[in-house]
Coordinates of N, CA and C in Angstrom, one line a residue:
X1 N -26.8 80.4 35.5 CA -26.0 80.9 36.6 C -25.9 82.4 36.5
X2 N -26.4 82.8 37.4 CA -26.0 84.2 37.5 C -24.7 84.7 37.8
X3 N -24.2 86.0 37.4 CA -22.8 86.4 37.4 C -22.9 87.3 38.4
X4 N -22.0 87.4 38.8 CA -21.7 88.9 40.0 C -20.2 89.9 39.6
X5 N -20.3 89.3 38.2 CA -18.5 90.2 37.8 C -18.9 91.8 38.2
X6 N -17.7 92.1 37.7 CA -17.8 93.5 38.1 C -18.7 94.0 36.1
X7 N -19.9 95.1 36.4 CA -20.5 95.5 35.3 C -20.0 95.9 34.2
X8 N -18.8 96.4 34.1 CA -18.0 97.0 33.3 C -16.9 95.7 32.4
X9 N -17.2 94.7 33.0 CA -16.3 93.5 32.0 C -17.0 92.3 31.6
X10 N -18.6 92.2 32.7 CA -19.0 91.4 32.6 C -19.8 90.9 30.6
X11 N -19.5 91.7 29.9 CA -20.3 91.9 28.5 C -19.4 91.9 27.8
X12 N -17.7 91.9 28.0 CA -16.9 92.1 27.3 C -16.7 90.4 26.7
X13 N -16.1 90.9 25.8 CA -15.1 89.6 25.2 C -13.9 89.1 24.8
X14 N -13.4 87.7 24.3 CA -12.0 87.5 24.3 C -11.5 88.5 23.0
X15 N -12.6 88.3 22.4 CA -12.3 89.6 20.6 C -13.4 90.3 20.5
X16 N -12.9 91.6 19.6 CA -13.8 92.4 19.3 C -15.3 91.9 18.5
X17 N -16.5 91.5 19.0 CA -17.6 90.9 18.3 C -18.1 92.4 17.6
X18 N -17.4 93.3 17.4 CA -18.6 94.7 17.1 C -17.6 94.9 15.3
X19 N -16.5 94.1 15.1 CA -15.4 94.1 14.4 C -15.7 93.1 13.1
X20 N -16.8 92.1 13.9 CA -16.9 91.0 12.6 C -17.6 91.3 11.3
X21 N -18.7 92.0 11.7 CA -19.8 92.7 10.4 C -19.9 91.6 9.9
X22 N -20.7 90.3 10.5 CA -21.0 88.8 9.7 C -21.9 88.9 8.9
X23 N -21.6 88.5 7.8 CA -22.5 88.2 6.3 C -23.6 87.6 7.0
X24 N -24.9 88.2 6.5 CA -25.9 87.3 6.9 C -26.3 85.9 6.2
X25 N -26.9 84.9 6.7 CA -26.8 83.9 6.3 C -25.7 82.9 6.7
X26 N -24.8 83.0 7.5 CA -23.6 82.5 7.6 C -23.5 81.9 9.4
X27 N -22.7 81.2 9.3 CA -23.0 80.5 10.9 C -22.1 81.5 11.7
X28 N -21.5 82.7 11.4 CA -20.9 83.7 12.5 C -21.9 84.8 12.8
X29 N -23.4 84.8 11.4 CA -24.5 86.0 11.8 C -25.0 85.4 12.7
X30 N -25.5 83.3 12.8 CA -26.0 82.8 13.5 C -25.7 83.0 15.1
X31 N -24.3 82.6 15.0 CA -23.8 82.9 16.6 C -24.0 84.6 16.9
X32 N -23.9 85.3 16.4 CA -23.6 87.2 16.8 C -25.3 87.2 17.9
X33 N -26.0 86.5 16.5 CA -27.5 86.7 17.0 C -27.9 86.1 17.9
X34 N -27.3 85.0 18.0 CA -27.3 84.3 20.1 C -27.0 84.6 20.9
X35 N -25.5 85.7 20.6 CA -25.1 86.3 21.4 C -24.9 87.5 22.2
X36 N -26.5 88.3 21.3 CA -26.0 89.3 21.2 C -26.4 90.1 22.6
X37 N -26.2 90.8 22.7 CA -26.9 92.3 24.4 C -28.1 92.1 24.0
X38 N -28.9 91.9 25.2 CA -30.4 92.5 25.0 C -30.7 92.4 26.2
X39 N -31.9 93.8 26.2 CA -32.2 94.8 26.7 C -33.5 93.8 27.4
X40 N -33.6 93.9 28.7 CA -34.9 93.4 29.5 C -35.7 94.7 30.2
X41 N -36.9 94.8 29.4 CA -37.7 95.8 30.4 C -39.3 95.4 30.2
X42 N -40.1 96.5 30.4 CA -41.2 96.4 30.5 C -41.9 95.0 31.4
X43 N -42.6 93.8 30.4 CA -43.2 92.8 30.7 C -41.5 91.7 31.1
X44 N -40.6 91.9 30.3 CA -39.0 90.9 30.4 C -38.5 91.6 31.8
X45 N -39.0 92.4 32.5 CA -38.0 93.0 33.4 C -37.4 91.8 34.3
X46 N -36.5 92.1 35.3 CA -35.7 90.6 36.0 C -36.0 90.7 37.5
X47 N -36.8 89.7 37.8 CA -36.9 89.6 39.3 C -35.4 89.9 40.2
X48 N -35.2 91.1 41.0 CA -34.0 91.5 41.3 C -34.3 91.2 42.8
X49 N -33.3 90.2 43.5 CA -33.5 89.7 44.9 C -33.1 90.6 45.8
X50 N -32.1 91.6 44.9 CA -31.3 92.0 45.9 C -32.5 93.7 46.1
X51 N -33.0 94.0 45.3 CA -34.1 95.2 45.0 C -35.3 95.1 46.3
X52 N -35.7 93.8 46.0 CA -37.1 92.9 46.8 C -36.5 93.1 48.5
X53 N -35.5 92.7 48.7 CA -34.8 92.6 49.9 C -35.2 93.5 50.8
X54 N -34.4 94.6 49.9 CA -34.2 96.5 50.2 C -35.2 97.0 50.4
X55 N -36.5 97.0 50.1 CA -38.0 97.2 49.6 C -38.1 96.6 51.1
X56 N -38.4 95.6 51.2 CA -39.3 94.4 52.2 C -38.5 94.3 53.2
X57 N -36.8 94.5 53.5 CA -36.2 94.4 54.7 C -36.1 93.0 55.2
X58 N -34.8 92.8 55.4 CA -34.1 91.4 55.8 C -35.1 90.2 56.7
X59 N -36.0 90.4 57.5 CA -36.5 90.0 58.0 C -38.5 89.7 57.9
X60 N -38.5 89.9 56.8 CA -39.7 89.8 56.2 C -39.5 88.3 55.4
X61 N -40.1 87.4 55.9 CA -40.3 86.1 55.3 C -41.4 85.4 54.8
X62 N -42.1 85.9 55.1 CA -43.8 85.4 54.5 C -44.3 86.1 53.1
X63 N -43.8 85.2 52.6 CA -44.0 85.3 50.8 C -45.4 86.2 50.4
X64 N -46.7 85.7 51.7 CA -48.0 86.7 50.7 C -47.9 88.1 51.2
X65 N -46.2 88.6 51.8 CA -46.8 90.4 52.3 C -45.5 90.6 51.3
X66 N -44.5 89.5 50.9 CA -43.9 90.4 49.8 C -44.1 91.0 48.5
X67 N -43.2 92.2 48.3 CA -43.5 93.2 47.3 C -42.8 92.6 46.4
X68 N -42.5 91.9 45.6 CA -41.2 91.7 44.5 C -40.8 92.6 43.6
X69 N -40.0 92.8 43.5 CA -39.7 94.5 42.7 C -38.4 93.9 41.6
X70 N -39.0 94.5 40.5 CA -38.6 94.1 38.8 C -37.4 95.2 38.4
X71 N -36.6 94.9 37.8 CA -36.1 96.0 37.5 C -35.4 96.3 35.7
X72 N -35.1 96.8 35.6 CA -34.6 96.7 33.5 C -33.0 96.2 34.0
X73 N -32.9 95.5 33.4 CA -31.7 94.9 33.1 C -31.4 94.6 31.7
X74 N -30.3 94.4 31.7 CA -29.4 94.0 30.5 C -28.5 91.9 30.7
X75 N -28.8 91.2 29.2 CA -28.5 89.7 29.4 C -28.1 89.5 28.0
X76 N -26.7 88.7 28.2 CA -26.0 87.8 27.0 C -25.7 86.6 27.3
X77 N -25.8 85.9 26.5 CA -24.9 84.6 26.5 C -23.9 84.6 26.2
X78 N -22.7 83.7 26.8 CA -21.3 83.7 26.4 C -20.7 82.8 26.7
X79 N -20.0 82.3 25.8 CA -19.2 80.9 26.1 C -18.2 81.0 27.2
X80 N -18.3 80.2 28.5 CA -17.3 80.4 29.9 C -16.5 79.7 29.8
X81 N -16.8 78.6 29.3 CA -16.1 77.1 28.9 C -15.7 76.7 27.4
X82 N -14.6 76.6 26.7 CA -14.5 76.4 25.6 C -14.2 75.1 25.2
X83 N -15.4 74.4 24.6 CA -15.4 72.9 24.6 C -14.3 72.5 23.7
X84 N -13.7 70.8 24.1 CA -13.0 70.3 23.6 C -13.2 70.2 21.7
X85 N -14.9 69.9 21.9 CA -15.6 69.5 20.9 C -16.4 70.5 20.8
X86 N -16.8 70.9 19.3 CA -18.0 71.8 19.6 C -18.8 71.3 18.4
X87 N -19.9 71.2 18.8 CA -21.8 70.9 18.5 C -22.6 72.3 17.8
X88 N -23.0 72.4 16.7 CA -23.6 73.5 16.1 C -25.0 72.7 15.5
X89 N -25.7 73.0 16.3 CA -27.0 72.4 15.9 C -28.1 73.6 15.3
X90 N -28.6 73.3 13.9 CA -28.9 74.5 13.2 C -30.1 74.1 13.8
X91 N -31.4 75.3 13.7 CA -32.7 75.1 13.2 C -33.1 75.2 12.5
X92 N -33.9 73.9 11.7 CA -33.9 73.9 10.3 C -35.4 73.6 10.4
X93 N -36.2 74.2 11.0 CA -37.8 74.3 10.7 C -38.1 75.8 11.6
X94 N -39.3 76.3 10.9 CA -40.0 77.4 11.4 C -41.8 77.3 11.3
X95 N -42.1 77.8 12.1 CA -43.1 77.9 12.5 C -44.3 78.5 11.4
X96 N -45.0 78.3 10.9 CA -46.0 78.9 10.4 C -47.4 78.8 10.4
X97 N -47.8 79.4 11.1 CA -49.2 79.1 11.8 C -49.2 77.9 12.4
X98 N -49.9 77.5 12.2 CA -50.1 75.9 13.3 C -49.0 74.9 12.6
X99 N -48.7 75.0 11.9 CA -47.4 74.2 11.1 C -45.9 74.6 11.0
X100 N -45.3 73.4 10.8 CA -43.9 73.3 11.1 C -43.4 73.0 9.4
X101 N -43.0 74.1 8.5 CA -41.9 73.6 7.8 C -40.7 74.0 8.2
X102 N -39.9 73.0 6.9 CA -38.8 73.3 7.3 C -38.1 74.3 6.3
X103 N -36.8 74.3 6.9 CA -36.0 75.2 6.4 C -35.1 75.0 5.7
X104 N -35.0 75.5 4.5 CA -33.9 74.8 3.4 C -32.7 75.7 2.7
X105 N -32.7 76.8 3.1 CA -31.8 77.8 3.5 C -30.8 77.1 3.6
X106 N -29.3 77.7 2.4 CA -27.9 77.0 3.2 C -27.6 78.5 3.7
X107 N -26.8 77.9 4.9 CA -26.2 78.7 6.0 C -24.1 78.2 5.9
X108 N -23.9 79.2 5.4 CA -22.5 79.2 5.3 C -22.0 78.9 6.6
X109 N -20.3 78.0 6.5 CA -19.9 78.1 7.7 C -18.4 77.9 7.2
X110 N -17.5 77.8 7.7 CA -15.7 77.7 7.3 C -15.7 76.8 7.9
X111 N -14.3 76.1 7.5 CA -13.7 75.3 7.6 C -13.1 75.2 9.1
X112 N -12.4 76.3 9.4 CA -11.7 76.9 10.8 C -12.6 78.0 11.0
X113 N -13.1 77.9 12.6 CA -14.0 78.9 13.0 C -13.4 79.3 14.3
X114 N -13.8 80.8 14.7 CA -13.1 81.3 15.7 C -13.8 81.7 16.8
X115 N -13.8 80.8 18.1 CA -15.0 81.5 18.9 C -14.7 82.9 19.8
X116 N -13.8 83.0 19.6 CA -13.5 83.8 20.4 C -14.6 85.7 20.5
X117 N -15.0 85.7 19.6 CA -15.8 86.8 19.9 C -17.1 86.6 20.1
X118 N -17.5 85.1 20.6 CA -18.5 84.6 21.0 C -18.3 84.3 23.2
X119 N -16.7 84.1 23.4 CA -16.3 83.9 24.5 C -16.4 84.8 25.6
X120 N -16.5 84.6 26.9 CA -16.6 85.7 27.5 C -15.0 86.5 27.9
X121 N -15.3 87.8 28.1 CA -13.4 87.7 28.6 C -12.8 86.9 29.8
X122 N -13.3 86.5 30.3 CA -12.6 85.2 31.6 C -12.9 84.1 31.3
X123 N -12.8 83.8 30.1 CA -13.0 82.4 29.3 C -12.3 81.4 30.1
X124 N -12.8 80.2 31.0 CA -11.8 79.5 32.0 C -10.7 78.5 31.4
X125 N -10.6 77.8 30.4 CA -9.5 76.9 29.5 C -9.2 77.9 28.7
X126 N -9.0 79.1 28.3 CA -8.2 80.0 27.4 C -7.2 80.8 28.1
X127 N -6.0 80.3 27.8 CA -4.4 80.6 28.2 C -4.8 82.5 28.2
X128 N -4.4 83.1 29.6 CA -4.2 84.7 29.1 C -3.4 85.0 28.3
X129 N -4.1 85.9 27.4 CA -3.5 86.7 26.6 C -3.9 86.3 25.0
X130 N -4.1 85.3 25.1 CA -4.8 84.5 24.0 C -6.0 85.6 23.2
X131 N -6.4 85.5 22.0 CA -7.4 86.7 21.4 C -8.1 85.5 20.5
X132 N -7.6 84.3 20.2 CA -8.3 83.2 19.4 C -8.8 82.1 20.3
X133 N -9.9 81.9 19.6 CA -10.3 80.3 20.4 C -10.6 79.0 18.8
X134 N -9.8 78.7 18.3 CA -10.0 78.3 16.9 C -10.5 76.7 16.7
X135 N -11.3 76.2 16.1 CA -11.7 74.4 16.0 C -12.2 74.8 14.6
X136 N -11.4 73.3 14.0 CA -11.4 72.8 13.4 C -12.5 72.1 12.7
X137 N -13.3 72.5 11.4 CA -14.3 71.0 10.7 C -13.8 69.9 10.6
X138 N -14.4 68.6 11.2 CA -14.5 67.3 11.0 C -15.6 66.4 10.8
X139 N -16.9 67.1 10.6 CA -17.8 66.0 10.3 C -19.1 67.2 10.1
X140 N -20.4 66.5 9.5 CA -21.0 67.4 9.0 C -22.6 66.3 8.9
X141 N -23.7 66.7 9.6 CA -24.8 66.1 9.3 C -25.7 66.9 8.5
X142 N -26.3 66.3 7.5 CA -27.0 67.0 6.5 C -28.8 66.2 6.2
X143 N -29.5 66.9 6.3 CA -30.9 66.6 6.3 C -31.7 66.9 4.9
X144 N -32.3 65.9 4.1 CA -32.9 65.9 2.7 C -34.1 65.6 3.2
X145 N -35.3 66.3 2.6 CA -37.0 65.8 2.6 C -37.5 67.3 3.3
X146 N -38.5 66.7 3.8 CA -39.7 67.7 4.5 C -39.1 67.1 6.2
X147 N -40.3 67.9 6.9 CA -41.0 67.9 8.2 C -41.3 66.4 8.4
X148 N -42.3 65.8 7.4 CA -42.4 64.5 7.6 C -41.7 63.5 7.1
X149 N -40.9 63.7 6.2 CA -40.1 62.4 5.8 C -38.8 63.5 5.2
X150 N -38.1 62.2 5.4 CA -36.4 62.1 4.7 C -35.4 61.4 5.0
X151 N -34.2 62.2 4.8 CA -32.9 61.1 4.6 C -32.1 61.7 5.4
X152 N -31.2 61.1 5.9 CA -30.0 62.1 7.1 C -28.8 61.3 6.3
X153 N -28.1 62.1 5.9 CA -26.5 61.2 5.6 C -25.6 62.9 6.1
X154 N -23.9 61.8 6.1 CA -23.1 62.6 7.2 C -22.0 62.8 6.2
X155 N -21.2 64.2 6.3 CA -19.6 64.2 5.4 C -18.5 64.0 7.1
X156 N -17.7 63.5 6.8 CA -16.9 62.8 8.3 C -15.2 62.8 7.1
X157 N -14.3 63.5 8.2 CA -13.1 63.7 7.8 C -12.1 62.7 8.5
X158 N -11.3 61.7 7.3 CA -10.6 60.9 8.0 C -9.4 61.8 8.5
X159 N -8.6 61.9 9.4 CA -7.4 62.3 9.5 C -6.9 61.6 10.7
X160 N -5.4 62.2 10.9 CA -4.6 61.3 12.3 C -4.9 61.6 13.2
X161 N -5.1 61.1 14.4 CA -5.6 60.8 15.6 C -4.5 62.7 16.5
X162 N -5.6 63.0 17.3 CA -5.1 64.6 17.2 C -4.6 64.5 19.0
X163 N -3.1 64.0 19.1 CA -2.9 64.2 20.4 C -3.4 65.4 21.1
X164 N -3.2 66.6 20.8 CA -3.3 67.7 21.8 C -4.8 67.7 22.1
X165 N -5.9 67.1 21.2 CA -7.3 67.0 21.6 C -7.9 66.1 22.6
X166 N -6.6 65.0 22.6 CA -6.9 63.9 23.6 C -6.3 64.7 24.9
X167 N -5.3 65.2 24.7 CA -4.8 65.9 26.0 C -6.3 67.1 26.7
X168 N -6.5 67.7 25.6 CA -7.7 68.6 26.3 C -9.2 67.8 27.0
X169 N -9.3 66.7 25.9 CA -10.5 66.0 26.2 C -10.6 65.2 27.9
X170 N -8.8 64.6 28.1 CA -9.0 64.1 29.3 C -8.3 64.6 30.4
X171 N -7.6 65.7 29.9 CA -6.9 66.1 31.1 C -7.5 68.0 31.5
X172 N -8.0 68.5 29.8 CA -8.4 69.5 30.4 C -7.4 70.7 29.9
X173 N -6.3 69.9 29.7 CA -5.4 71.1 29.1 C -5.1 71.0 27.2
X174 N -4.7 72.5 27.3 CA -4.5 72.4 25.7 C -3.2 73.2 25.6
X175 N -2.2 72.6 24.4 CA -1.4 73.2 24.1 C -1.1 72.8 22.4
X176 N -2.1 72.9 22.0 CA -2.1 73.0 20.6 C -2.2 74.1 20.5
X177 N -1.2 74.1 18.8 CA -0.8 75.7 18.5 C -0.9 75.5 16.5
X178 N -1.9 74.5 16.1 CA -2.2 74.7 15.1 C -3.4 76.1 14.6
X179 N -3.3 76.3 13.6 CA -3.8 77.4 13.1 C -4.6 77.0 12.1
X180 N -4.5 75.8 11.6 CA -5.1 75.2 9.9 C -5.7 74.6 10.2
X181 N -6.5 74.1 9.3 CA -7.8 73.0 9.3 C -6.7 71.6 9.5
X182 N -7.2 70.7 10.1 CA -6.6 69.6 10.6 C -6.8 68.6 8.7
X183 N -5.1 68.4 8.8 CA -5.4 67.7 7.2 C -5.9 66.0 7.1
X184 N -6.8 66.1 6.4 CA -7.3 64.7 6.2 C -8.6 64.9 4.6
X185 N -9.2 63.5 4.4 CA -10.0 63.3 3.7 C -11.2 62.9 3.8
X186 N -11.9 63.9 3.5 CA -13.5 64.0 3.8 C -14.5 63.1 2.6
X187 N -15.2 62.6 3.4 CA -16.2 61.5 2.6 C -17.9 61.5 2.9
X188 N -18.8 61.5 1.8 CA -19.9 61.6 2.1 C -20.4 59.8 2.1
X189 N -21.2 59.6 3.5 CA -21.4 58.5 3.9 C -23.4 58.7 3.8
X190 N -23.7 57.8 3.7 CA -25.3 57.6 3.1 C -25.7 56.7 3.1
X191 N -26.0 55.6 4.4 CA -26.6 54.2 4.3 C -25.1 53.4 4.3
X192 N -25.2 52.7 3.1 CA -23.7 51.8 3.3 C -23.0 52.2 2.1
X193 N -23.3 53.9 1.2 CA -22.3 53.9 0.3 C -21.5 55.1 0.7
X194 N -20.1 55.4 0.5 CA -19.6 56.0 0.8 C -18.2 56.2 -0.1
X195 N -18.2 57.7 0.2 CA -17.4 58.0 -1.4 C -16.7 59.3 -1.0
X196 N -15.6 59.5 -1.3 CA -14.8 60.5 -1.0 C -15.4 61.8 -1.7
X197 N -14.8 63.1 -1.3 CA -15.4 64.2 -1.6 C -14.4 65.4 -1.4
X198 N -14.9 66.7 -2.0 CA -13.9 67.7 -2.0 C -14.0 68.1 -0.7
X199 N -13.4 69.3 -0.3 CA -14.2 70.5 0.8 C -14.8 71.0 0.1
X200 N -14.8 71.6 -0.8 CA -15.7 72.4 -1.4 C -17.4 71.6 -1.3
X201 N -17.3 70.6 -1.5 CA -19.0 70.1 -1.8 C -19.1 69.4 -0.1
X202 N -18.2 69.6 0.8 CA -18.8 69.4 1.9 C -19.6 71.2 2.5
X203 N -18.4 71.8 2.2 CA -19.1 73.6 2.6 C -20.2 73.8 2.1
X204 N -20.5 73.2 1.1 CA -22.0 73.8 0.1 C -23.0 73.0 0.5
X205 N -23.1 71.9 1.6 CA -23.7 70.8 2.1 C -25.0 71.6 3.0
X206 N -26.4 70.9 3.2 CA -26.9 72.0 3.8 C -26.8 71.3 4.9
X207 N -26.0 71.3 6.0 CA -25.5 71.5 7.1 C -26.9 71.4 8.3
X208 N -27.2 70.8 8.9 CA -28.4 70.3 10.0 C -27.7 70.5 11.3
X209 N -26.6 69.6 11.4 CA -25.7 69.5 12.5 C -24.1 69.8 11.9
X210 N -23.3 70.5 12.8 CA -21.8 70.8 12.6 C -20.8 70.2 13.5
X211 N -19.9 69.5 13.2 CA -18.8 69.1 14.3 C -17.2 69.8 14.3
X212 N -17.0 70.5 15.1 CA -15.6 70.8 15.3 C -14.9 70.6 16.4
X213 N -13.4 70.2 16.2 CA -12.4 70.4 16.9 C -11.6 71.5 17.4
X214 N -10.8 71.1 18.8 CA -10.6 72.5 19.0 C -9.0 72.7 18.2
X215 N -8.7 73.7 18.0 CA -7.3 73.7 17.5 C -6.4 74.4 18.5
X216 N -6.5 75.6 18.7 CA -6.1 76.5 20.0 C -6.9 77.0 20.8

């Protein structure tokens, strides 16, 4: 969807993203680098309708006498909507010549993560004035082997059933005002054995897929 904000807010955010200086390797360098400004020119330039218009005149409709006219622009991604649930799906294979390995790289992530400097500033479910957008770890899919073969097992946190996430999930609103990782006990599941576990050896997990809750 394209935006029509005014240019001067449209790039901003709910927090300072220029403030994090994310360790590389970590799932906050991963988001910065998805989200970061970049520059469209040369061959990327952006078909501009409103440019083509002005050029060709309102009344020009026959596509083979139009001129289309490109122009340099600037493009981010940013969270508009701040899901109830959030989904972190790594990529864990790269390209190498005609082949696909994978990637075995651990990529750090916390326990409590903060989108907020991933958000846009008119973030539409974030209360004004708010500077956090915070969720919670609750489950964790993790991938062993190659490209061609392996094993998928999951770390999944028991805890109590989280009213204010049911209120966001079906009504849309949120008035949770936790700040902490939602308390419960995490267990690594693998076929049909399953066995309780620290945080610590879930964090050190190499992480394929991530699941969080929202907290605020």
């Amino acid at each position: 969807k394209v935006s029509m904000d005014d240019p001067e807010t449209a790039f901003c955010t709910l927090a300072n993203r220029e403030e994090l200086n994310p360790e590389e390797g970590s799932i906050h360098h991963c988001l910065y680098q998805f989200t970061r400004n970049e520059t469209l020119t040369e061959t990327n330039k952006l078909l501009c309708d409103v440019c083509t218009q002005r050029h060709c005149g309102p009344k020009n409709n026959i596509k083979s006498e139009k001129k289309y006219v490109y122009t340099n622009a600037k493009k981010q991604m940013l969270i508009s909507l701040a899901p109830p649930i959030l989904t972190l799906h790594l990529k864990r294979f790269q390209q190498a010549g005609f082949n696909l390995r994978k990637v075995n790289r651990h990529i750090k992530f916390p326990e409590v993560i903060d989108l907020a400097p991933f958000c846009t500033a008119k973030c539409k479910n974030v209360a004004e004035g708010n500077t956090k957008v915070l969720y919670s770890l609750y489950g964790v899919v993790e991938h062993s082997g190659t490209m061609r073969s392996g094993h998928y097992t999951a770390y999944v946190k028991m805890r109590a059933m989280n009213n204010h996430l049911s209120d966001l999930v079906l009504r849309g609103q949120s008035q949770a005002l936790e700040t902490e990782p939602v308390k419960g006990q995490w267990f690594h599941i693998s076929d049909t054995h399953v066995q309780a576990v620290s945080v610590s050896k879930v964090l050190s997990s190499q992480a394929y897929l991530l699941f969080y809750e929202r907290l605020l």
